[in-house]
Coordinates of C-alpha atoms and ligand atoms in Angstrom, one line a residue:
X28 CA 18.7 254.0 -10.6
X29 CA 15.6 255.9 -9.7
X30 CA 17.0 258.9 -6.6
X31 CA 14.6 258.1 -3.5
X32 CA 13.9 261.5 -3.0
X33 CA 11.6 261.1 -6.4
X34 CA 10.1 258.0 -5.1
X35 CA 6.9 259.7 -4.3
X36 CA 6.9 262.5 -6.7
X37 CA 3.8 262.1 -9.4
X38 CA 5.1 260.3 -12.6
X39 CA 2.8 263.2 -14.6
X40 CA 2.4 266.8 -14.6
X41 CA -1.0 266.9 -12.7
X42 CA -1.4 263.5 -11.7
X43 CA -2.3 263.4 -7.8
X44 CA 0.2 263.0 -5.4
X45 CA 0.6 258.9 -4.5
X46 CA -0.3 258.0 -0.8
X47 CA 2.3 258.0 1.2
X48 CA 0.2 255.8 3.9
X49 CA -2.5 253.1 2.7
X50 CA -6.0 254.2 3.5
X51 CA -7.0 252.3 6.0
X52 CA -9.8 249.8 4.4
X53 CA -11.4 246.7 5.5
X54 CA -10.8 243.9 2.7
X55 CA -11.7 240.8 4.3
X56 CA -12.9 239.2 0.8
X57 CA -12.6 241.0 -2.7
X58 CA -15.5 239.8 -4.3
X59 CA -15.2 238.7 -8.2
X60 CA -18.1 239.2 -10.4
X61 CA -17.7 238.6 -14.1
X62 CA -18.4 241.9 -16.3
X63 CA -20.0 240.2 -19.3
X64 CA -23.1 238.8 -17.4
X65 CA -25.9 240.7 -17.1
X66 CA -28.0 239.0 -14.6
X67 CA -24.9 238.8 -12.1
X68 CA -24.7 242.8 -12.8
X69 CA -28.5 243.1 -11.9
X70 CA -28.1 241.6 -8.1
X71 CA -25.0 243.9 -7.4
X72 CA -26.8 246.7 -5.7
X73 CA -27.6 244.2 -2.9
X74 CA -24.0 242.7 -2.8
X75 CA -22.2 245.9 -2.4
X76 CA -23.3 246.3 1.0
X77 CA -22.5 242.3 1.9
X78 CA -18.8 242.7 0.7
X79 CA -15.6 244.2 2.0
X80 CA -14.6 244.6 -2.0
X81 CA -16.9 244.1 -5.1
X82 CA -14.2 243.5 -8.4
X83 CA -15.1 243.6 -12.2
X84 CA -13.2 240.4 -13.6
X85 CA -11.8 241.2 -16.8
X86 CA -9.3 238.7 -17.3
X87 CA -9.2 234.6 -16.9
X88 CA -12.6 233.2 -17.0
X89 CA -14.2 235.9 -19.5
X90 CA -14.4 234.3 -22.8
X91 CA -12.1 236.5 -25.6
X92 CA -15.1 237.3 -27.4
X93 CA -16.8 238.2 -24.3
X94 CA -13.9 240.9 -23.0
X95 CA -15.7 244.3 -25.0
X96 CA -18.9 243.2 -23.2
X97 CA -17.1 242.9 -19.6
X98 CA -15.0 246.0 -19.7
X99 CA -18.6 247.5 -20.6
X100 CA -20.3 246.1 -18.3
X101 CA -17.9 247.2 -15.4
X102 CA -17.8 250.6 -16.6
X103 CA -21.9 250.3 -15.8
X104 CA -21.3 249.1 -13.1
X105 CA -19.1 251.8 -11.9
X106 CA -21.4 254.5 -13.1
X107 CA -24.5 252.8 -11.6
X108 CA -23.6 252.4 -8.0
X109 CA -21.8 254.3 -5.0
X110 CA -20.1 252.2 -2.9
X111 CA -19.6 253.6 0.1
X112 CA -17.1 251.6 2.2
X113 CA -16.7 249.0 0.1
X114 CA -14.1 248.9 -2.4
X115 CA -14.5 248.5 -6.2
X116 CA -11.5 246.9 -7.8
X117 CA -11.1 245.7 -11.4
X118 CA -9.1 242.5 -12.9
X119 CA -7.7 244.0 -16.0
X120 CA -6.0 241.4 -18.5
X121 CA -2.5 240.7 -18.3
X122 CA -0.3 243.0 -19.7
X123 CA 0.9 240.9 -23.1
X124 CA -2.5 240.6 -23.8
X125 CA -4.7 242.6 -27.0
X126 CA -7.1 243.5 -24.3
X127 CA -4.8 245.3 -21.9
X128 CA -4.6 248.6 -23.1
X129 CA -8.7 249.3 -23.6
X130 CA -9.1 248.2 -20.1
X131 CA -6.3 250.6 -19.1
X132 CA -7.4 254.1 -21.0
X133 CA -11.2 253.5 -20.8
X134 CA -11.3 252.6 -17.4
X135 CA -9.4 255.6 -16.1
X136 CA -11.4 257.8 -18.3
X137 CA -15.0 256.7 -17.8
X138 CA -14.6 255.0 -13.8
X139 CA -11.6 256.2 -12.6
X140 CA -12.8 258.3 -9.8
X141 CA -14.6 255.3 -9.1
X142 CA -12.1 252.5 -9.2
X143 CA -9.9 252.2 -5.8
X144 CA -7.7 249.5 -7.1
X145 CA -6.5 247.9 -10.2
X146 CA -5.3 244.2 -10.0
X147 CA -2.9 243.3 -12.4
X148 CA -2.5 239.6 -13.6
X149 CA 0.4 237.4 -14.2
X150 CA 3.4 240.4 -12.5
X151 CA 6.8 238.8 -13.6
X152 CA 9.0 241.6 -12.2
X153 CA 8.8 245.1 -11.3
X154 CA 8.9 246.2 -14.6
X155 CA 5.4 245.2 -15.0
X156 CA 4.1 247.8 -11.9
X157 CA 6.9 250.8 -13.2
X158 CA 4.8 250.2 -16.6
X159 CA 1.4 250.5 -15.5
X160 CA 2.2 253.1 -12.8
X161 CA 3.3 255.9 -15.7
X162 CA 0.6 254.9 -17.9
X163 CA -1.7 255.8 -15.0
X164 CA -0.2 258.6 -13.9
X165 CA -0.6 259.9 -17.4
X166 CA -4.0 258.4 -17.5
X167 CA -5.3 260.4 -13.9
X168 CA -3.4 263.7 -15.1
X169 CA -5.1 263.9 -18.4
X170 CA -8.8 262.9 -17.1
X171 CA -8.4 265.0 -13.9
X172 CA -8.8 262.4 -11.1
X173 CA -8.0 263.7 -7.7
X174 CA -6.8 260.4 -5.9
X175 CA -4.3 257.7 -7.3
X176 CA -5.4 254.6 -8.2
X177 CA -3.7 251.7 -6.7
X178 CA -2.4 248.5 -8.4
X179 CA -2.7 245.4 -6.9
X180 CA -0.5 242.4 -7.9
X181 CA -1.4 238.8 -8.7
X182 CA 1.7 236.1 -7.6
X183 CA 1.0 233.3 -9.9
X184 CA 4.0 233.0 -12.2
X185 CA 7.5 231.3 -11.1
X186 CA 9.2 234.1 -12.2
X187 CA 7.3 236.6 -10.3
X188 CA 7.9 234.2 -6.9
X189 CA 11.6 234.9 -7.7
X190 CA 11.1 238.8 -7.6
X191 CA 8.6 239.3 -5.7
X192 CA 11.0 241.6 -2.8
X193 CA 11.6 243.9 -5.8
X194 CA 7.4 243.8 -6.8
X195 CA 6.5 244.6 -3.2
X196 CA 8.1 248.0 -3.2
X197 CA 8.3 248.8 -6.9
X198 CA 6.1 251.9 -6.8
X199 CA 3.6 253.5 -3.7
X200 CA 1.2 252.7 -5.7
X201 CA 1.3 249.3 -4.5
X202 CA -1.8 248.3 -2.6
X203 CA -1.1 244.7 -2.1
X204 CA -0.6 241.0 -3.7
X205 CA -2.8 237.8 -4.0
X206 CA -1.8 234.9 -4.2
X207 CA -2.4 232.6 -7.9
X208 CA -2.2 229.5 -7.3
X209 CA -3.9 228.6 -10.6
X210 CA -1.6 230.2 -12.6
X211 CA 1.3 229.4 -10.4
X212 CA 0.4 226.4 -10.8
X213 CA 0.7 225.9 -14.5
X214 CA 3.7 228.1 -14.6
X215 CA 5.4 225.9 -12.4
X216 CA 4.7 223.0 -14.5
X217 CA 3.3 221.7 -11.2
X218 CA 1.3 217.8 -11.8
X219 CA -2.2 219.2 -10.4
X220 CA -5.4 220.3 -12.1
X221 CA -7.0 222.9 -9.1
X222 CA -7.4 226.0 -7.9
X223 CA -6.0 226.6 -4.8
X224 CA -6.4 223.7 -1.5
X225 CA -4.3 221.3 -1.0
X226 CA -3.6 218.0 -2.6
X227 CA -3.9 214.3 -1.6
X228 CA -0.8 212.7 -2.8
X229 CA 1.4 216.0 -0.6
X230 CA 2.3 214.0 1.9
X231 CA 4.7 212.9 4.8
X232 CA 4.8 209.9 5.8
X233 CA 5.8 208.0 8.7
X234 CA 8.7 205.6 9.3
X235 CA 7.9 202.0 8.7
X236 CA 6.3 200.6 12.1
X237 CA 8.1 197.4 13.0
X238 CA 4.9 195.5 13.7
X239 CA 4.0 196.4 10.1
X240 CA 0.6 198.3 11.1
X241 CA -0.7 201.0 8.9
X242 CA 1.2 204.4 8.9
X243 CA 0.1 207.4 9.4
X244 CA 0.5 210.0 6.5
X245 CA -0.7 214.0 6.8
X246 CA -1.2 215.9 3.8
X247 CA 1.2 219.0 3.4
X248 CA 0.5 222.6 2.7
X249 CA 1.7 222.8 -1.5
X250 CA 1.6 226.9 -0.9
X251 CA 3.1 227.7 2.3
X252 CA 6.8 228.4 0.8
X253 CA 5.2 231.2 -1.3
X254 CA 3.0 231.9 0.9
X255 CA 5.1 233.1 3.0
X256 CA 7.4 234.4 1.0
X257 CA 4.8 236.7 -0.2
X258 CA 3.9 237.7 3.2
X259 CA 7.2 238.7 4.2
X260 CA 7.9 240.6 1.2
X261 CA 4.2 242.5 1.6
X262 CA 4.5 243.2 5.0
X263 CA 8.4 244.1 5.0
X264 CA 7.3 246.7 2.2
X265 CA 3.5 247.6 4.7
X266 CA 1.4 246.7 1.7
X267 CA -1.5 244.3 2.3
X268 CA -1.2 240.3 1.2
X269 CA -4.3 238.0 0.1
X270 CA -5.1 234.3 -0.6
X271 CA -6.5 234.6 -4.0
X272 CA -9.0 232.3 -5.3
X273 CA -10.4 228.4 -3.2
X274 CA -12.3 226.7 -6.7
X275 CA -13.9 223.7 -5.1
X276 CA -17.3 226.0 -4.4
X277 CA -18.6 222.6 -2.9
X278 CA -15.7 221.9 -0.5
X279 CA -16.8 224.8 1.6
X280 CA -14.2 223.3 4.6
X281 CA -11.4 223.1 3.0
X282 CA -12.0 226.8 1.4
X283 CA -12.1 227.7 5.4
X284 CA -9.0 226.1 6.2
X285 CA -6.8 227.1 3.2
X286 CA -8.4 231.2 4.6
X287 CA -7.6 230.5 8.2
X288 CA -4.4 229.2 7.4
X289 CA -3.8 232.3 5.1
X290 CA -5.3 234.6 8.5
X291 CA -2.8 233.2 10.5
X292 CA -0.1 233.6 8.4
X293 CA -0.9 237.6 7.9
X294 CA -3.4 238.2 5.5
X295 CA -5.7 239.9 5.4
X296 CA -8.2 238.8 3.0
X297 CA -9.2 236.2 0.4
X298 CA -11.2 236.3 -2.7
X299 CA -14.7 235.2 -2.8
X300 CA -15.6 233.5 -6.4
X301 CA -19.1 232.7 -4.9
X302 CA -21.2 234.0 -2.5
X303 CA -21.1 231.3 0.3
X304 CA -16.9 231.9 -0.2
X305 CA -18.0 235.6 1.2
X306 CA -19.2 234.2 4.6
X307 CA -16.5 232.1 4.8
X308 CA -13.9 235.0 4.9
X309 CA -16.5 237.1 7.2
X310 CA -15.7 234.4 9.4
X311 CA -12.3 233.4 9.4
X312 CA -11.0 237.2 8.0
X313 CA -12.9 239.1 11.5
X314 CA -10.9 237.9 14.4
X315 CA -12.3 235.9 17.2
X316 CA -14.3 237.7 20.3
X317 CA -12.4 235.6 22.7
X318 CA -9.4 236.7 21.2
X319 CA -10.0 240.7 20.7
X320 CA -11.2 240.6 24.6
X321 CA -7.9 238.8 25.3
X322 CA -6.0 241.2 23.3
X323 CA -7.8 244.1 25.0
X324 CA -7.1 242.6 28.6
X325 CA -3.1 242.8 27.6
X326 CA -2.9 246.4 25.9
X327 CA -4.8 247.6 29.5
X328 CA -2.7 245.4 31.6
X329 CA 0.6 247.4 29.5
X330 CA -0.8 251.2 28.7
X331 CA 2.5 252.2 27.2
X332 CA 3.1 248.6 25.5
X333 CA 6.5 247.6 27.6
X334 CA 7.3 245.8 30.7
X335 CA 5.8 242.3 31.2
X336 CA 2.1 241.3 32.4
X337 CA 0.7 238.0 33.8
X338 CA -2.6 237.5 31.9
X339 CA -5.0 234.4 33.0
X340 CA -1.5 232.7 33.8
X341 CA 0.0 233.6 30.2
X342 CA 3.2 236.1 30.5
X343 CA 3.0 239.3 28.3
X344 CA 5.4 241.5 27.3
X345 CA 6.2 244.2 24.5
X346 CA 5.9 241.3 21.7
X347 CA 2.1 239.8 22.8
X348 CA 1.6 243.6 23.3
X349 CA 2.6 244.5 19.7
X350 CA -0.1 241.0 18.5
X351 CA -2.6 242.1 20.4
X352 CA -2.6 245.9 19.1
X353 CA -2.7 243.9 15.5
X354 CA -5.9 241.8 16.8
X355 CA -8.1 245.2 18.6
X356 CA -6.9 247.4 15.2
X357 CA -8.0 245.0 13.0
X358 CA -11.2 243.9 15.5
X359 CA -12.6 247.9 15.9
X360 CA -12.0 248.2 11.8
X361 CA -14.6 245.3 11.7
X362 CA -17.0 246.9 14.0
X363 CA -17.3 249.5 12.2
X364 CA -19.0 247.5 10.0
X365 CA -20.4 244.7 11.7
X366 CA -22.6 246.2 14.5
X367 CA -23.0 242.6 16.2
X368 CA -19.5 242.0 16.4
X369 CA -19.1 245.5 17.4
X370 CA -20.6 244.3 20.4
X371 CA -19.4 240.8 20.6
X372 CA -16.1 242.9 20.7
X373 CA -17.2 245.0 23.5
X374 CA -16.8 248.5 21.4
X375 CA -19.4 251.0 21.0
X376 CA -19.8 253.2 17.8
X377 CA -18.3 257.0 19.1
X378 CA -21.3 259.3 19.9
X379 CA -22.4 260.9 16.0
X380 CA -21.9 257.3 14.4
X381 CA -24.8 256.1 17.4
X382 CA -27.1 259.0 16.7
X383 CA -27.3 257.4 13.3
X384 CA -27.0 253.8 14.5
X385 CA -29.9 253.9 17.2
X386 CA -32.0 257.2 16.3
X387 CA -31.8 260.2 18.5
X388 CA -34.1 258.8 22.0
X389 CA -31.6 255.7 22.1
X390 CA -29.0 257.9 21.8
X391 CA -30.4 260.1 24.1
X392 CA -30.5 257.6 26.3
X393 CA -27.2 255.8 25.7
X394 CA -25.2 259.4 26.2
X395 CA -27.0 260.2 29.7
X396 CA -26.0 256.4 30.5
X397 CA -22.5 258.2 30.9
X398 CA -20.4 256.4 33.3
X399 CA -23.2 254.7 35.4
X400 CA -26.8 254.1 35.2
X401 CA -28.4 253.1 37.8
X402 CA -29.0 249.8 39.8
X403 CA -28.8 246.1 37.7
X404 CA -28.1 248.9 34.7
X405 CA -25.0 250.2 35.1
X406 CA -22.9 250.5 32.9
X407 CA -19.1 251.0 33.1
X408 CA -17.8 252.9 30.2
X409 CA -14.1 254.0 29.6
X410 CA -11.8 254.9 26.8
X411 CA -10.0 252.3 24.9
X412 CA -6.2 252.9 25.4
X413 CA -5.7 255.0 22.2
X414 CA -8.7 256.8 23.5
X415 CA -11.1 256.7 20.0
X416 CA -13.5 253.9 20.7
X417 CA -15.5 253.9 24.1
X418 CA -15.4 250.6 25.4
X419 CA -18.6 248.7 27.7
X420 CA -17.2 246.6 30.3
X421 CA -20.2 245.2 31.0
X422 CA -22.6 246.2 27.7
X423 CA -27.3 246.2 28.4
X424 CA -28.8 245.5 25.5
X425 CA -30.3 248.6 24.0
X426 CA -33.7 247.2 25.0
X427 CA -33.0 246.8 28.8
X428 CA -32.1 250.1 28.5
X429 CA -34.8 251.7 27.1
X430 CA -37.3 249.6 29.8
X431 CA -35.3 251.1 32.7
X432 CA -36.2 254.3 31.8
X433 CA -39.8 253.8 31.7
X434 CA -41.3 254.5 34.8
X435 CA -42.9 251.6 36.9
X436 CA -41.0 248.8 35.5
X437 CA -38.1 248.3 38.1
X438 CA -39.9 249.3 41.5
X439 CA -38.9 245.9 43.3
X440 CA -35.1 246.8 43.7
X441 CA -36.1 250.7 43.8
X442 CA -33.8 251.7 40.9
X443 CA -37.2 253.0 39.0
X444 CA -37.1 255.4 41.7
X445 CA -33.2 256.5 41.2
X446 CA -34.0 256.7 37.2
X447 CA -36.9 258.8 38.0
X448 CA -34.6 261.4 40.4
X449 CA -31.4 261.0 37.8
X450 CA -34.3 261.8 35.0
X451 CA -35.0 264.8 36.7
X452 CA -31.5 265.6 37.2
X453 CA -31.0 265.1 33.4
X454 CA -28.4 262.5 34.4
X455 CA -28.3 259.2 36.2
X456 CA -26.4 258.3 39.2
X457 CA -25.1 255.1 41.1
X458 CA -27.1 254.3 44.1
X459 CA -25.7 254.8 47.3
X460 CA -25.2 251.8 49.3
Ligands
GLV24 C1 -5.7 233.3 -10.0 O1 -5.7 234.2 -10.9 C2 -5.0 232.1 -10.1 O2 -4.4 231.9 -11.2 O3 -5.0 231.3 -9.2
MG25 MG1 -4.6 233.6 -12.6

């Protein structure tokens, strides 16, 4: 047995150190593009920005005499583009396969300061993730790279349902699993010809009625025991779990349900085979305004998260507290990104972030707003609880804003006249009343 204490030593001379924490990352969709097509390649510049996670697909779905071309073309792809905040992640081929090994050694050497995450298909046991995490170690040490690459795993084989406690915390390199049900399907022998969804003959159905009418059958959820399964062993183990691919493009409800069913459970993401799959988990993957000002309202009514709180008739206590700090973490990673859920939210980027956001008189402008501007535009502005994000109360748009300042445009209720002074003063104050 491996001692812990070597747990997070590097498995190479030279090979960085692995995380002890995951970087914190928003991966509300991991977006699959396939590596062999060139006019899918072309339109990536415009999709990194759209996507939480952009992935080369090397494995299932590439033709065998089309998996040169797509290890290529993601190596172009890597070299091509910077990504910014989104992720790139590759699909290599499963590890039994002829392909495996190319995608391993010429990935790491030509994109691996590139590549955040490598998703590995078709993980039986934790032998799979010890094997690929010394082959990369040796891989990172011998082409330099200064952060470790992560490995993500793909549940989709009966086998690797049975381990998967042991493939959650097999190495730190473990970012996170998806969930197959493809494959899972097939290796379960299961009587079903989908990806992902439910099925109509899963049912329950009612007891007989005695006057003989109709009775009512629901279909069932075919995933939820691995689901959540998965989810426990993922979240026991603080790596991340997914729904992995919804194939009925067309059946854009169902694909919705099956990711808000997934969101509920824990995840925190879903892939995207198509690009109206990728609005879909903006949607259901961000959590809901009503809910992140909800959430808010209980971590201010409970600063130091214990005790009990009556909230709009709802009791609180440390447990809601604990949800809703899950709900405003995940809600102010979104707004980072998404500046109108940023405000739906009620955050406000911190002061450098809206120099960039809004140009320097906005900001200008925002900054001397301080704790009140004056008259119909005050503003109230306070810290969030863990103190990094300022939070509006009661948010202007930026454009009221910018009108109150210009003189002449609020003389009925006199505030024009308070700007002017507080303009003067290089500050604004409340009226006195
Ligand atoms: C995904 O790879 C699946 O098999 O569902
Ligand atoms: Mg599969």
């Amino acid at each position: 047995m491996k001692l812990p204490s070597n747990f997070y030593k590097p498995l190479a001379i030279g090979a960085p150190a692995p995380y002890r924490e995951l970087p914190v990352s928003l991966e509300r969709m991991i977006h699959f593009f396939p590596g062999h097509n060139e006019k899918v390649r072309s339109r990536l510049g415009e999709m990194i920005p759209q996507v939480d996670v952009l992935l080369g697909n090397l494995e299932d779905a590439i033709p065998a005499d089309a998996k040169d071309a797509a290890r290529q073309g993601v190596i172009e792809v890597g070299k091509a583009h910077d990504f910014g905040k989104t992720g790139f992640w590759v699909r290599i081929n499963p590890l039994n396969s002829p392909w495996v090994l190319d995608d391993i050694t010429q990935l790491v050497a030509e994109i691996g300061d590139k590549l955040d995450v490598i998703m590995l298909p078709k993980v039986e046991g934790p032998w799979d993730i010890h094997y690929l995490d010394q082959l990369l170690a040796q891989l990172e040490a011998k082409h330099g790279l200064k952060k470790p690459l992560l490995i993500h795993a793909i549940l989709e084989t009966a086998q690797g349902v049975k381990n998967v406690e042991e493939i959650a915390c097999a190495s730190p390199r473990m970012h996170g699993m998806s969930l197959g049900p493809a494959d899972l399907a097939a290796s379960r022998k299961m009587k079903t010809t989908r990806v992902g969804g439910g099925h109509p003959f899963y049912r329950v159905l009612e007891d007989p009625k005695d006057d003989g009418s109709p009775r009512i059958a629901a279909q069932q959820d075919l995933w939820h025991y691995t689901f959540a399964k998965m989810v426990d062993a993922c979240v026991a183990n603080d790596i991340r779990p997914f729904y992995g691919p919804f194939g009925d493009i067309q059946d854009q409800e169902a694909c919705e349900q099956q990711f808000r069913n997934a969101f509920l459970m824990g995840c925190v993401g879903a892939w995207s085979l198509h690009p109206n799959q990728v609005a879909i988990a903006k949607r259901v993957f961000s959590p809901d305004p009503d809910e992140v000002l909800f959430a808010k309202k209980i971590l201010n009514a409970m600063p130091d998260g214990t005790g009990v709180a009556m909230i709009d008739g709802k009791m609180q206590d440390d447990a809601t507290w604990k949800q809703a700090k899950v709900i405003v973490d995940l809600a102010k990673r979104v707004a980072e990104k998404d500046p109108d859920l940023a405000k739906a939210y009620g955050f406000w980027p911190r002061s450098g972030k809206r120099r960039e956001r809004f140009g320097p008189e906005r900001h200008e402008l925002i900054e001397s707003a301080g704790v009140d501007l004056a008259g119909p535009f005050r503003i109230d502005e306070q810290r969030a609880p863990d103190g990094d994000e300022v939070e509006l109360t009661r948010l202007q748009t930026l454009d009221e804003l910018v009108s109150a300042r210009r003189p002449g445009r609020l003389a009925r209720d006199g505030s024009n006249q308070l700007t002017r002074e507080a303009d003067a003063a290089g500050r604004h104050r409340r009226p006195a009343r």
